[in-house]
Amino acid sequence: MWHCLQTLAKFIKREAKPALVMFYAPWCGFCKSLKPEYAEAASELKDDVILAAIDVNRPENAMIRTHYNITGFPTMIYFLNGQPKYTYEGENKKAAIVAFMRNPSAPPVVKQKEPEWSETDSEVVHLGGNSFDPVVKAEASVLVMFYAPWCGHCKKMKPEYEQAAAIMKKEGIPGMLAAVDATKEQSLASRYSVKGYPTVIYFEQGERRFDVNVREATRIVEFMREPREPPPPPPPERPWADEEAGDVVHLNEENFKPFLRKKKHVLVIFYAPWCGHCKKTKPEFIEAAARFRDDPKVEFAAVDCTVEQALCSTNDVKGYPTMKYFSYYTKNTRVYNGGRTADDFVRFMLEPDKLSNNTPSPPTPENLSWFSDSTVIHLTDRNFTQTLKKRKVVLVMFYAPWCGHCKRMKPDYIEAAKDLASQGYDQCMAMVDCTENPEVTEEYEISGFPTVKLFKDGKFVTDYKGKRTTEDIKSFVLRYFSKDEL
């Protein structure tokens, strides 16, 4: 750990240029949103200053975190001649970072405080500790949104909620849409067991009935027209580590190093329970492990990265599944890039040093077909926002390669894209593989496949709920182009 601190200090001291260092954690939402802005600022300033970043969530960087008193993420410190001079207090935007680096001693631009939601004009009724019970009891039908001002999902839902309230008033739909700031009204949040934001609860005649998972204006209005309790969610999947003891060893921060140091050959799969490719690989991995049950030199192990975030960060896991081969922990470590069938795993573990056993398998015809058509834009975590901002109207299909409904919809979706391109509406349809792009999947709360959303000028407009046929998809997209052309 001390070595890492010394290395950072030497780097900063060696640089003649001023340096800005971002101290971050991979799980931090603000860090993720800052990343593209920081990268653009670094590109613009590359001839004059150094912009660097360090993951202080990694165990080996713990001393760096302590030395610079990093208590929140992201923290950015300006260094000159090897010494920390200023802490950056500005906005997490490229322009603000560039302005700071060109004049770090200038007082930070004070960001104008946003008015509280309750201070803005809308048809949403804002409730507090004194008003909650009387108002909710006086109304026959009330939907209450418990929110936190800093919550990104709440900010995204807020305009939808306001729009729904306005529609209800205009169309004379009975009921009330109300909101409670759970950070201020903690006793109310505690009374209704609010543990995440936003939490939306339906009340009838003053009594709590059930929680509701509606966040778009159209769905909120539909619900308030005819309030019905949603079906119960499916039971949560049993964690792999909790399944009956098998031949795969489940590792965590405590037993990872001790276990690997004693083993000659170990193949470790770093996975996420929601990952489609992981689910597909799991039975093959288990079968391969079973074949080596009687061989004490060979082990198959697994790490759940949603639980062991620091461990996965330390092992440079950037996607799922990531598989790594270890021999006595440090003697011979490398990423496994071979095929994902039981036979592939067995072949590799019989001769782990044979290069041909660790070459990527060619893509299957099925996987190639997802990406073979140039009329459909293929979006990722890296290019999603920038690509959509450059186009007026884009329909985006969020899919998983293993999903049967996605496979059935795919040919119609691609055909619709081709037809639209032939009419002059080129590259207005896109796809996102949710098994490979967790950030976008989480941001847009994709919980089922396929999910299709329409964007205008980079902003989400509405979900596509129509039939999954070429003509219906095409008509839906053209409707939004027509609105712009009128």
PDB file of N, CA and C in Angstrom, residues 398-400 403 405-406 446-451:
ATOM      1  N   PHE A 398     -33.851  -2.314 -26.282  1.00  0.00           N
ATOM      2  CA  PHE A 398     -32.982  -2.884 -25.258  1.00  0.00           C
ATOM      3  C   PHE A 398     -33.244  -4.395 -25.231  1.00  0.00           C
ATOM      4  N   TYR A 399     -32.219  -5.201 -25.496  1.00  0.00           N
ATOM      5  CA  TYR A 399     -32.434  -6.639 -25.670  1.00  0.00           C
ATOM      6  C   TYR A 399     -31.376  -7.464 -24.950  1.00  0.00           C
ATOM      7  N   ALA A 400     -31.634  -8.752 -24.886  1.00  0.00           N
ATOM      8  CA  ALA A 400     -30.647  -9.731 -24.417  1.00  0.00           C
ATOM      9  C   ALA A 400     -30.553 -10.815 -25.493  1.00  0.00           C
ATOM     10  N   CYS A 403     -32.808 -13.865 -25.197  1.00  0.00           N
ATOM     11  CA  CYS A 403     -34.246 -13.629 -25.008  1.00  0.00           C
ATOM     12  C   CYS A 403     -35.049 -14.065 -26.234  1.00  0.00           C
ATOM     13  N   HIS A 405     -38.302 -13.553 -26.995  1.00  0.00           N
ATOM     14  CA  HIS A 405     -39.127 -12.477 -27.558  1.00  0.00           C
ATOM     15  C   HIS A 405     -38.277 -11.535 -28.411  1.00  0.00           C
ATOM     16  N   CYS A 406     -37.037 -11.285 -27.969  1.00  0.00           N
ATOM     17  CA  CYS A 406     -36.131 -10.419 -28.735  1.00  0.00           C
ATOM     18  C   CYS A 406     -35.801 -11.052 -30.087  1.00  0.00           C
ATOM     19  N   ILE A 446     -34.206  -0.986 -17.125  1.00  0.00           N
ATOM     20  CA  ILE A 446     -34.669  -2.068 -17.987  1.00  0.00           C
ATOM     21  C   ILE A 446     -34.785  -3.336 -17.153  1.00  0.00           C
ATOM     22  N   SER A 447     -36.005  -3.841 -17.024  1.00  0.00           N
ATOM     23  CA  SER A 447     -36.224  -5.026 -16.193  1.00  0.00           C
ATOM     24  C   SER A 447     -36.800  -6.194 -16.989  1.00  0.00           C
ATOM     25  N   GLY A 448     -37.100  -5.986 -18.259  1.00  0.00           N
ATOM     26  CA  GLY A 448     -37.624  -7.058 -19.102  1.00  0.00           C
ATOM     27  C   GLY A 448     -37.207  -6.836 -20.540  1.00  0.00           C
ATOM     28  N   PHE A 449     -37.216  -7.893 -21.331  1.00  0.00           N
ATOM     29  CA  PHE A 449     -36.760  -7.821 -22.721  1.00  0.00           C
ATOM     30  C   PHE A 449     -37.831  -8.328 -23.680  1.00  0.00           C
ATOM     31  N   PRO A 450     -37.928  -7.730 -24.871  1.00  0.00           N
ATOM     32  CA  PRO A 450     -37.294  -6.462 -25.217  1.00  0.00           C
ATOM     33  C   PRO A 450     -38.053  -5.284 -24.624  1.00  0.00           C
ATOM     34  N   THR A 451     -37.344  -4.213 -24.314  1.00  0.00           N
ATOM     35  CA  THR A 451     -37.951  -2.930 -23.956  1.00  0.00           C
ATOM     36  C   THR A 451     -37.562  -1.947 -25.049  1.00  0.00           C
TER      37      THR A 451
END
